[in-house]
Coordinates of N, CA and C in Angstrom, one line a residue:
M12 N -51.4 10.6 1.6 CA -52.2 11.6 1.0 C -53.7 11.4 1.5
N13 N -54.2 10.2 1.5 CA -55.5 9.9 1.8 C -55.8 10.4 3.3
Q14 N -54.9 10.2 4.2 CA -55.1 10.6 5.6 C -55.2 12.1 5.6
W15 N -54.3 12.8 4.9 CA -54.4 14.3 4.9 C -55.7 14.8 4.4
I16 N -56.2 14.1 3.3 CA -57.5 14.5 2.8 C -58.6 14.2 3.8
S17 N -58.6 13.1 4.5 CA -59.6 12.8 5.5 C -59.5 13.8 6.7
D18 N -58.3 14.1 7.1 CA -58.1 15.1 8.2 C -58.6 16.5 7.8
Y19 N -58.4 16.8 6.5 CA -58.8 18.1 6.1 C -60.4 18.2 6.1
I20 N -61.0 17.1 5.6 CA -62.4 17.1 5.5 C -63.0 17.1 6.9
S21 N -62.4 16.4 7.9 CA -62.9 16.4 9.3 C -62.8 17.8 9.8
A22 N -61.7 18.5 9.6 CA -61.5 19.9 10.1 C -62.5 20.8 9.4
Q23 N -62.8 20.6 8.1 CA -63.8 21.4 7.4 C -65.2 21.2 8.0
K24 N -65.5 20.0 8.4 CA -66.8 19.7 9.0 C -66.9 20.4 10.4
A25 N -65.8 20.4 11.1 CA -65.8 21.2 12.4 C -66.0 22.7 12.2
A26 N -65.3 23.2 11.2 CA -65.5 24.6 10.9 C -67.0 24.9 10.5
L27 N -67.6 24.1 9.7 CA -69.0 24.3 9.4 C -69.9 24.1 10.6
D28 N -69.6 23.2 11.4 CA -70.3 23.0 12.7 C -70.3 24.2 13.6
S29 N -69.2 25.0 13.5 CA -69.1 26.2 14.3 C -69.9 27.4 13.9
I30 N -70.6 27.3 12.7 CA -71.4 28.4 12.3 C -72.6 28.5 13.2
P31 N -72.7 29.7 13.9 CA -73.8 29.9 14.8 C -75.2 30.2 14.1
A32 N -76.0 29.2 14.2 CA -77.3 29.3 13.5 C -78.1 30.5 13.9
E33 N -78.1 30.8 15.2 CA -78.9 32.0 15.7 C -78.3 33.3 15.1
A34 N -77.0 33.4 15.0 CA -76.4 34.6 14.4 C -76.8 34.7 12.9
V35 N -76.8 33.6 12.2 CA -77.1 33.6 10.8 C -78.6 34.0 10.6
A36 N -79.5 33.5 11.5 CA -80.9 33.8 11.5 C -81.1 35.3 11.7
K37 N -80.3 35.9 12.6 CA -80.4 37.3 12.9 C -80.0 38.1 11.6
L38 N -79.0 37.7 10.9 CA -78.5 38.3 9.7 C -79.6 38.2 8.6
I39 N -80.2 37.0 8.5 CA -81.3 36.9 7.5 C -82.4 37.9 7.8
Q40 N -82.7 38.1 9.1 CA -83.7 39.1 9.5 C -83.3 40.5 9.0
K41 N -82.0 40.8 9.2 CA -81.4 42.2 8.8 C -81.6 42.3 7.3
L42 N -81.3 41.3 6.5 CA -81.5 41.3 5.1 C -82.9 41.5 4.7
R43 N -83.8 40.9 5.4 CA -85.3 41.0 5.2 C -85.6 42.5 5.4
E44 N -85.2 43.1 6.5 CA -85.5 44.5 6.8 C -84.9 45.4 5.7
A45 N -83.7 45.1 5.3 CA -83.1 45.9 4.2 C -83.9 45.9 2.9
L46 N -84.4 44.7 2.6 CA -85.2 44.5 1.4 C -86.5 45.3 1.6
Q47 N -87.2 45.2 2.7 CA -88.5 45.9 2.9 C -88.3 47.4 2.9
A48 N -87.2 47.9 3.4 CA -87.0 49.3 3.5 C -86.3 49.9 2.3
D49 N -86.0 49.0 1.3 CA -85.2 49.4 0.1 C -83.9 50.0 0.5
R50 N -83.2 49.4 1.4 CA -81.9 49.8 1.8 C -80.8 49.1 0.9
Q51 N -79.7 49.8 0.8 CA -78.5 49.2 0.1 C -77.8 48.2 1.0
I52 N -77.3 47.2 0.4 CA -76.4 46.2 1.1 C -75.1 46.2 0.4
F53 N -74.1 46.5 1.2 CA -72.7 46.5 0.7 C -71.9 45.3 1.3
V54 N -71.1 44.7 0.4 CA -70.3 43.5 0.9 C -68.9 43.6 0.3
F55 N -67.9 43.2 1.1 CA -66.5 43.4 0.6 C -65.6 42.5 1.5
G56 N -64.4 42.3 0.9 CA -63.3 41.6 1.6 C -62.1 41.5 0.7
N57 N -61.1 40.8 1.0 CA -59.9 40.7 0.3 C -59.6 39.3 -0.1
G58 N -59.0 39.1 -1.3 CA -58.6 37.7 -1.7 C -59.8 36.8 -1.8
G59 N -59.7 35.6 -1.2 CA -60.8 34.7 -1.2 C -62.1 35.3 -0.7
S60 N -62.0 36.1 0.3 CA -63.2 36.8 0.9 C -63.8 37.8 -0.1
A61 N -62.9 38.4 -1.0 CA -63.4 39.2 -2.1 C -64.2 38.4 -3.1
A62 N -63.7 37.2 -3.4 CA -64.5 36.3 -4.3 C -65.8 35.9 -3.7
N63 N -65.8 35.6 -2.4 CA -67.0 35.3 -1.7 C -68.0 36.5 -1.7
A64 N -67.5 37.7 -1.5 CA -68.3 38.9 -1.5 C -69.0 39.0 -2.9
S65 N -68.3 38.8 -4.0 CA -68.8 38.9 -5.3 C -69.9 37.8 -5.5
H66 N -69.6 36.6 -5.1 CA -70.5 35.5 -5.2 C -71.8 35.8 -4.5
F67 N -71.7 36.2 -3.2 CA -72.8 36.6 -2.4 C -73.7 37.6 -3.1
A68 N -73.1 38.7 -3.6 CA -73.9 39.7 -4.3 C -74.6 39.2 -5.5
T69 N -74.1 38.3 -6.2 CA -74.7 37.6 -7.3 C -75.9 36.8 -6.8
D70 N -75.7 36.0 -5.8 CA -76.7 35.1 -5.3 C -77.9 35.9 -4.8
L71 N -77.6 36.9 -4.0 CA -78.7 37.7 -3.4 C -79.3 38.6 -4.5
G72 N -78.5 39.3 -5.3 CA -79.0 40.3 -6.3 C -79.7 39.6 -7.4
K73 N -79.3 38.4 -7.8 CA -80.0 37.8 -8.9 C -80.9 36.6 -8.5
G74 N -80.3 35.6 -7.8 CA -81.0 34.4 -7.4 C -82.2 34.7 -6.5
A75 N -81.9 35.4 -5.4 CA -83.0 35.7 -4.4 C -84.0 36.7 -5.0
S76 N -83.4 37.7 -5.6 CA -84.3 38.7 -6.2 C -85.2 38.2 -7.3
D77 N -84.7 37.3 -8.1 CA -85.5 36.6 -9.1 C -86.7 35.8 -8.5
K78 N -86.3 35.1 -7.4 CA -87.3 34.3 -6.8 C -88.4 35.1 -6.1
L79 N -88.0 36.2 -5.5 CA -88.9 37.1 -4.8 C -89.8 38.0 -5.7
G80 N -89.2 38.3 -6.8 CA -89.9 39.3 -7.7 C -89.7 40.7 -7.1
R81 N -88.8 40.8 -6.2 CA -88.4 42.1 -5.6 C -86.9 42.1 -5.6
N82 N -86.3 43.2 -5.7 CA -84.8 43.3 -5.8 C -84.1 43.7 -4.6
F83 N -83.2 42.8 -4.1 CA -82.2 43.3 -3.1 C -81.3 44.3 -3.8
R84 N -81.0 45.4 -3.2 CA -80.1 46.3 -3.7 C -78.7 46.0 -3.0
V85 N -78.0 45.1 -3.7 CA -76.7 44.6 -3.1 C -75.6 44.9 -4.1
L86 N -74.5 45.4 -3.5 CA -73.3 45.7 -4.3 C -72.1 45.2 -3.6
S87 N -71.3 44.5 -4.4 CA -70.0 44.0 -3.9 C -69.0 45.1 -4.2
L88 N -68.3 45.7 -3.2 CA -67.3 46.8 -3.4 C -66.0 46.2 -4.0
T89 N -65.9 44.9 -4.2 CA -64.7 44.4 -4.8 C -64.7 44.3 -6.3
D90 N -65.8 44.6 -6.9 CA -66.0 44.3 -8.3 C -65.6 45.4 -9.3
N91 N -65.4 46.6 -8.9 CA -65.0 47.6 -9.9 C -63.5 47.8 -9.8
V92 N -62.8 47.1 -10.6 CA -61.3 47.0 -10.6 C -60.7 48.4 -10.9
S93 N -61.3 49.1 -11.8 CA -60.7 50.4 -12.2 C -60.8 51.4 -11.0
W94 N -62.0 51.4 -10.4 CA -62.2 52.3 -9.2 C -61.3 51.9 -8.1
M95 N -61.2 50.6 -7.8 CA -60.4 50.1 -6.7 C -58.9 50.5 -6.9
T96 N -58.5 50.3 -8.1 CA -57.0 50.6 -8.3 C -56.8 52.1 -8.4
A97 N -57.7 52.9 -8.8 CA -57.6 54.3 -8.7 C -57.5 54.8 -7.3
L98 N -58.4 54.3 -6.5 CA -58.4 54.6 -5.0 C -57.1 54.2 -4.4
G99 N -56.7 52.9 -4.6 CA -55.5 52.4 -4.1 C -54.3 53.2 -4.5
N100 N -54.2 53.6 -5.7 CA -53.1 54.4 -6.3 C -53.1 55.8 -5.8
D101 N -54.2 56.5 -5.8 CA -54.3 57.9 -5.5 C -54.3 58.1 -4.0
Y102 N -54.8 57.2 -3.2 CA -54.9 57.4 -1.7 C -54.1 56.3 -1.1
S103 N -54.7 55.2 -0.8 CA -54.0 54.0 -0.3 C -54.9 52.8 -0.4
Y104 N -54.4 51.6 -0.3 CA -55.3 50.4 -0.4 C -56.2 50.4 0.8
D105 N -55.8 51.0 1.9 CA -56.7 51.0 3.1 C -58.0 51.8 2.8
E106 N -58.1 52.6 1.7 CA -59.2 53.4 1.4 C -60.1 52.9 0.3
V107 N -59.8 51.7 -0.2 CA -60.6 51.2 -1.4 C -62.1 50.9 -1.1
F108 N -62.4 50.6 0.1 CA -63.8 50.3 0.4 C -64.5 51.5 1.0
V109 N -63.8 52.2 2.0 CA -64.4 53.4 2.6 C -64.8 54.5 1.6
R110 N -63.9 54.7 0.7 CA -64.2 55.8 -0.3 C -65.4 55.4 -1.2
Q111 N -65.6 54.1 -1.5 CA -66.8 53.8 -2.2 C -68.0 53.9 -1.4
L112 N -67.9 53.6 -0.1 CA -69.1 53.8 0.8 C -69.4 55.2 0.9
R113 N -68.4 56.1 0.9 CA -68.7 57.5 1.0 C -69.5 58.0 -0.2
N114 N -69.4 57.4 -1.4 CA -70.2 57.7 -2.5 C -71.6 57.2 -2.5
Y115 N -71.7 55.9 -2.0 CA -73.0 55.2 -2.1 C -73.8 55.1 -0.9
A116 N -73.2 55.0 0.3 CA -73.9 54.6 1.5 C -74.7 55.7 2.1
R117 N -75.8 55.3 2.8 CA -76.7 56.2 3.5 C -77.0 55.6 4.9
P118 N -77.4 56.4 5.8 CA -77.8 55.8 7.1 C -78.9 54.8 7.0
G119 N -78.7 53.7 7.7 CA -79.7 52.6 7.7 C -79.3 51.5 6.7
D120 N -78.3 51.7 5.8 CA -77.9 50.7 4.9 C -77.1 49.6 5.7
L121 N -76.8 48.5 5.1 CA -76.2 47.3 5.7 C -74.9 47.1 5.1
V122 N -73.9 46.8 5.9 CA -72.5 46.6 5.5 C -72.1 45.2 6.0
L123 N -71.6 44.3 5.1 CA -71.2 43.0 5.4 C -69.7 42.9 5.0
S124 N -68.8 42.7 5.9 CA -67.4 42.6 5.6 C -66.9 41.2 6.0
L125 N -66.1 40.6 5.1 CA -65.6 39.2 5.3 C -64.1 39.3 5.4
S126 N -63.5 38.6 6.4 CA -62.1 38.5 6.6 C -61.7 37.3 7.4
V127 N -60.8 36.6 7.1 CA -60.3 35.4 7.9 C -59.7 35.9 9.2
S128 N -58.8 36.9 9.0 CA -58.0 37.4 10.2 C -58.8 38.4 11.0
G129 N -59.7 39.1 10.4 CA -60.5 40.1 11.1 C -59.7 41.4 11.3
N130 N -58.5 41.4 10.7 CA -57.6 42.6 10.8 C -57.3 43.3 9.5
S131 N -58.1 43.1 8.5 CA -57.8 43.8 7.2 C -58.0 45.3 7.3
P132 N -56.9 46.1 7.2 CA -57.1 47.5 7.4 C -58.2 48.2 6.6
N133 N -58.3 47.8 5.3 CA -59.3 48.4 4.5 C -60.7 48.1 4.9
C134 N -60.9 46.9 5.5 CA -62.2 46.5 6.0 C -62.5 47.2 7.3
I135 N -61.5 47.3 8.2 CA -61.6 48.0 9.5 C -62.0 49.4 9.2
K136 N -61.3 50.1 8.3 CA -61.6 51.5 8.0 C -63.0 51.7 7.5
A137 N -63.5 50.8 6.7 CA -64.8 50.9 6.1 C -65.9 50.6 7.2
L138 N -65.6 49.6 8.1 CA -66.6 49.4 9.2 C -66.6 50.6 10.1
E139 N -65.5 51.1 10.5 CA -65.5 52.3 11.4 C -66.3 53.4 10.8
W140 N -66.1 53.7 9.5 CA -66.8 54.8 8.8 C -68.3 54.5 8.8
A141 N -68.7 53.2 8.5 CA -70.1 52.8 8.5 C -70.7 53.0 9.9
N142 N -70.0 52.6 10.9 CA -70.6 52.8 12.3 C -70.8 54.3 12.6
Q143 N -69.9 55.1 12.2 CA -70.0 56.6 12.4 C -71.1 57.2 11.6
N144 N -71.5 56.6 10.6 CA -72.5 57.2 9.7 C -73.8 56.4 9.7
G145 N -74.1 55.7 10.7 CA -75.4 55.1 10.9 C -75.8 53.9 10.1
L146 N -74.8 53.2 9.6 CA -75.1 51.9 8.9 C -75.0 50.8 9.9
H147 N -75.7 49.7 9.6 CA -75.6 48.5 10.4 C -74.4 47.7 9.9
T148 N -73.5 47.3 10.7 CA -72.3 46.6 10.3 C -72.2 45.2 10.8
V149 N -71.8 44.3 9.9 CA -71.6 42.9 10.2 C -70.3 42.4 9.7
A150 N -69.6 41.6 10.6 CA -68.3 41.0 10.2 C -68.4 39.5 10.2
L151 N -67.9 38.9 9.2 CA -67.7 37.4 9.1 C -66.2 37.2 9.2
V152 N -65.8 36.6 10.3 CA -64.3 36.4 10.6 C -64.0 35.0 11.1
G153 N -62.7 34.7 11.1 CA -62.2 33.5 11.6 C -61.9 33.6 13.1
A154 N -61.4 32.5 13.7 CA -61.2 32.4 15.1 C -60.4 33.5 15.8
K155 N -59.5 34.1 15.0 CA -58.6 35.1 15.6 C -59.4 36.4 15.8
R156 N -60.6 36.5 15.2 CA -61.6 37.6 15.4 C -61.0 38.9 14.9
G157 N -60.0 39.4 15.5 CA -59.4 40.6 15.1 C -60.2 41.9 15.4
R158 N -59.7 43.0 15.0 CA -60.3 44.3 15.2 C -61.8 44.4 14.7
M159 N -62.0 43.7 13.6 CA -63.3 43.8 13.0 C -64.4 43.2 13.9
A160 N -64.1 42.2 14.6 CA -65.0 41.6 15.6 C -65.3 42.6 16.7
E161 N -64.4 43.4 17.1 CA -64.6 44.4 18.1 C -65.5 45.5 17.7
I162 N -65.5 45.9 16.5 CA -66.2 47.1 16.1 C -67.5 46.9 15.3
A163 N -67.7 45.7 14.8 CA -68.9 45.4 14.0 C -70.1 45.3 15.0
A164 N -71.3 45.8 14.6 CA -72.5 45.6 15.4 C -72.8 44.2 15.6
Q165 N -72.6 43.3 14.6 CA -72.8 41.9 14.7 C -71.6 41.2 14.1
T166 N -71.2 40.1 14.8 CA -70.0 39.4 14.3 C -70.4 37.9 14.3
I167 N -70.0 37.3 13.2 CA -70.2 35.8 13.1 C -68.8 35.2 12.9
V168 N -68.4 34.4 13.9 CA -67.1 33.8 14.0 C -67.1 32.4 13.5
I169 N -66.2 32.0 12.6 CA -65.9 30.6 12.3 C -64.8 30.2 13.1
D170 N -64.9 29.1 13.8 CA -64.0 28.6 14.8 C -62.8 27.8 14.2
D171 N -62.1 28.6 13.3 CA -60.9 28.0 12.7 C -60.0 29.2 12.2
T172 N -58.7 28.9 12.0 CA -57.8 30.0 11.5 C -57.3 29.7 10.1
H173 N -57.6 28.5 9.6 CA -57.1 28.1 8.3 C -57.9 28.9 7.2
Y174 N -57.2 29.5 6.3 CA -57.8 30.4 5.4 C -58.8 29.7 4.5
G175 N -58.4 28.6 4.0 CA -59.3 27.8 3.1 C -60.6 27.4 3.8
R176 N -60.5 26.9 5.0 CA -61.6 26.4 5.7 C -62.5 27.5 6.1
V177 N -62.0 28.6 6.6 CA -62.8 29.8 7.0 C -63.5 30.4 5.8
E178 N -62.8 30.5 4.6 CA -63.4 31.0 3.4 C -64.5 30.1 2.9
D179 N -64.3 28.7 3.1 CA -65.4 27.8 2.7 C -66.6 28.0 3.6
A180 N -66.4 28.2 4.9 CA -67.5 28.4 5.8 C -68.2 29.7 5.5
Q181 N -67.4 30.7 5.2 CA -68.0 32.0 4.8 C -69.0 31.9 3.6
I182 N -68.6 31.2 2.6 CA -69.4 31.0 1.4 C -70.6 30.2 1.8
S183 N -70.5 29.2 2.7 CA -71.6 28.5 3.2 C -72.6 29.4 3.9
I184 N -72.1 30.3 4.7 CA -73.0 31.3 5.4 C -73.7 32.2 4.3
C185 N -72.9 32.6 3.3 CA -73.5 33.5 2.2 C -74.6 32.7 1.5
H186 N -74.3 31.4 1.3 CA -75.4 30.6 0.6 C -76.6 30.4 1.5
L187 N -76.4 30.3 2.8 CA -77.5 30.2 3.7 C -78.4 31.5 3.6
L188 N -77.7 32.7 3.6 CA -78.4 34.0 3.5 C -79.2 34.1 2.2
G189 N -78.6 33.7 1.1 CA -79.3 33.8 -0.2 C -80.4 32.8 -0.3
Y190 N -80.1 31.5 0.0 CA -81.0 30.5 -0.2 C -82.2 30.5 0.8
A191 N -82.0 31.3 1.9 CA -83.1 31.5 2.8 C -84.3 32.1 2.1
F192 N -84.0 33.0 1.2 CA -85.0 33.7 0.4 C -85.4 33.0 -0.8
I193 N -84.4 32.2 -1.4 CA -84.7 31.5 -2.6 C -85.7 30.3 -2.3
E194 N -85.4 29.6 -1.2 CA -86.2 28.4 -0.8 C -87.4 28.8 0.1
H195 N -87.3 30.0 0.7 CA -88.4 30.4 1.6 C -88.8 31.8 1.2
P196 N -89.4 32.1 0.1 CA -89.7 33.5 -0.3 C -90.7 34.1 0.7
E197 N -91.4 33.3 1.4 CA -92.4 33.9 2.4 C -91.7 34.6 3.5
W198 N -90.4 34.3 3.7 CA -89.6 35.0 4.8 C -89.3 36.4 4.4
A199 N -89.5 36.8 3.2 CA -89.2 38.2 2.8 C -90.4 39.1 3.1
K200 N -91.5 38.5 3.5 CA -92.7 39.3 3.7 C -92.8 39.9 5.1

């Protein structure tokens, strides 16, 4: 058991080491621009990625906003269960994010989608719609990259395919994005 734990931790460190600092810095700049222009930021994913999306929206919407004294307009599209289930039931699960974007999104807004496989149909459909409607699209994906990596304007790839390790690296990226503003509020100017 101890060897398995040590091996898992080693693999997790490698996944974290694969986070491209330059790509994260570029995304911090996009968040800064969204804040300055009062743009909406949408974030979504499925399963563990949905939990990461919710966590990120809280960190940016409360933690960073409190520190800055200015509010990030961030919304996790995974958090309204009644709306998601109505959309899934009346249309299809592939529509649960894109139909929310159709209600909320405007050209110039920012979309951040998280997926380990990069092939989640509901995320793909939302990214495609966002691209067609003038939103900036970002995908956080695992090493398989998938269709999301092909269509997003910016892609950050974690070099692993293990769901737990990629999701852990995703939340690390999300923490970097939020704590960039919490620990360096001057970067929001």
